[in-house]
Every structure is written in C-alpha cells, then in structure tokens.
Tab-separated table of C-alpha atoms in Angstrom:
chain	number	residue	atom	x	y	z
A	1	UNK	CA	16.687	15.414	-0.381
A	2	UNK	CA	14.099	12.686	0.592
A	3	UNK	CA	11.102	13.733	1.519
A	4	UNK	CA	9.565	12.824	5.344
A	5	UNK	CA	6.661	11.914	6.560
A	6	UNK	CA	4.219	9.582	6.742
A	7	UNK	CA	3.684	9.595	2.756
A	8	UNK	CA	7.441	9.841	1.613
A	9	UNK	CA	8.745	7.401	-1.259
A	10	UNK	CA	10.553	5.391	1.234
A	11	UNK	CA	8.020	5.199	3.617
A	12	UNK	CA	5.367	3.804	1.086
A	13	UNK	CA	7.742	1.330	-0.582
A	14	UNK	CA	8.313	-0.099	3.386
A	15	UNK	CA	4.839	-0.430	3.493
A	16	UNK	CA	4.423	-2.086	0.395
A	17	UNK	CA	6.792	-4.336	1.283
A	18	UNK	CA	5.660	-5.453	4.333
A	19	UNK	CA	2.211	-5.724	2.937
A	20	UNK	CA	3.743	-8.006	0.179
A	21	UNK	CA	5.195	-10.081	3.053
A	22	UNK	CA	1.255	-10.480	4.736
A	23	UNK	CA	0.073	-11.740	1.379
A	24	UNK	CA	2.956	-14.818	1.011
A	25	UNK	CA	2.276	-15.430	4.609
A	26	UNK	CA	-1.392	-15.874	4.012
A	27	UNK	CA	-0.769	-17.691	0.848
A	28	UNK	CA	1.510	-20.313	2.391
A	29	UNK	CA	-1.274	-20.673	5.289
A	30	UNK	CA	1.505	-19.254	7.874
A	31	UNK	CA	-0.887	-16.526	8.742
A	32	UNK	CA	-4.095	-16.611	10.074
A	33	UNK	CA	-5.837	-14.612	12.565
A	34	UNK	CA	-10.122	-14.214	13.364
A	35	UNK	CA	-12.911	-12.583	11.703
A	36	UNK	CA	-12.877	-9.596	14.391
A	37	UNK	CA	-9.410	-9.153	14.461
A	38	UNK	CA	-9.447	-9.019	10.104
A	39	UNK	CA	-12.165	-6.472	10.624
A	40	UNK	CA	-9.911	-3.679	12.533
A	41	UNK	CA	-7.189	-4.313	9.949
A	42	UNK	CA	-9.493	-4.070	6.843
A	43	UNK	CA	-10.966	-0.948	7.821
A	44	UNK	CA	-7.231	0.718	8.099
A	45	UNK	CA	-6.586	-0.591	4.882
A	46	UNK	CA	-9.479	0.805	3.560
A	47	UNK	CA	-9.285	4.335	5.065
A	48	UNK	CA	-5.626	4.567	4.033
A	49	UNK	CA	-7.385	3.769	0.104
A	50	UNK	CA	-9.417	6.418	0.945
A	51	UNK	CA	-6.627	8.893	1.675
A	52	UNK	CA	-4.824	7.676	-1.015
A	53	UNK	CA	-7.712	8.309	-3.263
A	54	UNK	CA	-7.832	11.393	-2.201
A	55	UNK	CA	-4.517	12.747	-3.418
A	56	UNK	CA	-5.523	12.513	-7.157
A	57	UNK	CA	-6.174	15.908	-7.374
A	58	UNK	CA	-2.565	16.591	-5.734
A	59	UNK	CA	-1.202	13.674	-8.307
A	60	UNK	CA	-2.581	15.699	-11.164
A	61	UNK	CA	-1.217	18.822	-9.753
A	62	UNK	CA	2.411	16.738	-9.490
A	63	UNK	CA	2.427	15.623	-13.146
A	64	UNK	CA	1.669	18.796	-14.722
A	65	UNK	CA	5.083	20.788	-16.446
A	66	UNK	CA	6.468	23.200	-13.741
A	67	UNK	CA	6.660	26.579	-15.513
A	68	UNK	CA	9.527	28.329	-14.112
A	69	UNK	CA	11.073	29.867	-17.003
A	70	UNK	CA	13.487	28.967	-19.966
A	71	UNK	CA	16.699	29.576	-17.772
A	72	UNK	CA	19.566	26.759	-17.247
A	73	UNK	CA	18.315	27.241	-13.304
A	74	UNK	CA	14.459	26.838	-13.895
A	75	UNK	CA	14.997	24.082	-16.785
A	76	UNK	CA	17.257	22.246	-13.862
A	77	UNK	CA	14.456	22.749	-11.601
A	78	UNK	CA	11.771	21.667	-13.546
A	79	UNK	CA	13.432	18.686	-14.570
A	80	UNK	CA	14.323	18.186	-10.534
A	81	UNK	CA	10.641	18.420	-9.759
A	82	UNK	CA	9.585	16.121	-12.348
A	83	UNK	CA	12.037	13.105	-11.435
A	84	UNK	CA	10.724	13.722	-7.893
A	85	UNK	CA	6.783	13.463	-8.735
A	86	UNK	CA	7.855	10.788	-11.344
A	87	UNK	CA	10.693	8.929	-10.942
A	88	UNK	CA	14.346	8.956	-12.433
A	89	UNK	CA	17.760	10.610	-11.296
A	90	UNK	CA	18.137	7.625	-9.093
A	91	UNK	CA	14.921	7.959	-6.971
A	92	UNK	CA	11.276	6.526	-7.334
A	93	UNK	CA	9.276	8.600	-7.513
A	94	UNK	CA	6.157	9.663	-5.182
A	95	UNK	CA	4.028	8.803	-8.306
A	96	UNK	CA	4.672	5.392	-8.571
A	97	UNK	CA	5.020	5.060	-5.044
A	98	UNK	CA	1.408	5.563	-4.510
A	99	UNK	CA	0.523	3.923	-7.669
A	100	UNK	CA	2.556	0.342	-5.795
A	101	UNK	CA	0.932	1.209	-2.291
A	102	UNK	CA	-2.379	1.042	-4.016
A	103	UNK	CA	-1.377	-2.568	-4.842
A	104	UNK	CA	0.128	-3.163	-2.202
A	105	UNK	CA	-3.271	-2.418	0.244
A	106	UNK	CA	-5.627	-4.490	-2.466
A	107	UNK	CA	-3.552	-7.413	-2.029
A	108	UNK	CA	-3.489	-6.917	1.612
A	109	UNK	CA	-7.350	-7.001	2.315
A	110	UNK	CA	-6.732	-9.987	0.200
A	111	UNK	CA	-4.492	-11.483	2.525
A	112	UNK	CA	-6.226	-10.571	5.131
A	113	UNK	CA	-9.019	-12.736	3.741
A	114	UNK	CA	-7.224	-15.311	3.613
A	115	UNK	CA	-5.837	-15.347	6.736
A	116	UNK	CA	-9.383	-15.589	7.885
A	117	UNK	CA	-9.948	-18.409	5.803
A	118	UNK	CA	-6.510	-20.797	7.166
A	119	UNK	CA	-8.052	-19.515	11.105
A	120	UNK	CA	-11.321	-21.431	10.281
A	121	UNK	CA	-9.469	-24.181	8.607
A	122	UNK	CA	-6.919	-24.691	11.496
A	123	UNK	CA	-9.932	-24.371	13.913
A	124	UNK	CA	-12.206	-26.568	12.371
A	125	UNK	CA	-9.824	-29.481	12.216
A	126	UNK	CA	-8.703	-28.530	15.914
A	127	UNK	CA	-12.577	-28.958	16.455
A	128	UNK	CA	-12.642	-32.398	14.090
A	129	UNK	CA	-9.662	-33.742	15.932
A	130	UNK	CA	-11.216	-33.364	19.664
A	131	UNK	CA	-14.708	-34.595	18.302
A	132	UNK	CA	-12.626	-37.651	17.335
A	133	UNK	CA	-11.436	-38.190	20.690
C-alpha cells in the first residue's frame, strides 16, 4: 500500500514535476515574477532542503538489511521493505524519491532566479519603450 502524507513517493514525484515545469517556464522566459515575491518562494524551497536534509539519518536507517529472520515470511518481508525504501516490485521507491526532489528544489531556486531575471528584462524594456515615447 502507498504510503500518505506529505512525504509519500507520489507526493514527491508531483512535486518534482511541477517544479520541473517552473524551470522550462523560466527557461523559455514564460515566467517571471519580482525580487520580493522570489524571496518568499526561495526560502520554502530552502526550508523544505532543510527538512529533506534532515532525513539522512532516517535514509540510512531505510537502507540498512531488515533482520527479521531466515523464514519464507520474514525473507518476503524484508525483501517488501527494501523495494519500498529502494525501489522495484513496480514502485519507486521513497529513496530515490527524495534523492529527485532534491533536484527537483535546486533547479527550482534556479528557476526562480531566472524568473527574476525575464521580470527585470520585461520591465526594463517596458521602461525603454515609454522613455521612447
């Protein structure tokens, strides 16, 4: 079963998607937005690395051998565990969830960057253009 929550498999790849999606905006100049407004979004970003970060211990903890016994039941569920923390069986993996949200929020404080560039761009030729007039 799939776990819920705010830091489920499914929930991070959504957010790495849609964090994916803010960086080709930027890119292709579609996206821009102020200095303040980056701010408020960069330091989300940043505490959400920070959260992140912190689950290293708990990653550790994930990757290590569950020792449950030599039984068909405990081998199953030791093998269960391990697709779950890791990946396979048809499901992701938290592990490399995290490992793509981390990516994912680099490349959007790099977006967001950029959007902040394109804003000043857009408004200094909105500025050029009336100076010309």
């Amino acid at each position: 079963m799939p776990a819920e929550g705010a830091w489920s498999a499914q929930s991070m790849q959504a957010m790495t998607a849609n964090m994916q999606g803010l960086k080709q905006a930027a890119e292709s100049g579609s996206f821009a937005i102020k200095q303040s407004g980056a701010e408020a979004y960069i330091k989300a970003i940043e505490e959400a690395e920070m959260e992140i970060n912190g689950l290293n211990n708990t990653i550790y903890l994930l990757q290590q051998e569950t020792k449950l016994g030599t039984s068909p039941d405990a081998q199953a569920m030791s093998r269960y565990n391990s697709e779950s923390a890791n990946g396979g069986g048809g499901t992701t993996g938290i592990i490399p969830a995290i490992n793509q949200l981390k990516s994912a929020l680099a490349d959007a404080k790099a977006a967001l960057r950029k959007a902040v560039e394109n804003y000043r761009e857009v408004d200094d030729a909105a500025a050029n253009s009336l100076k010309r007039h």
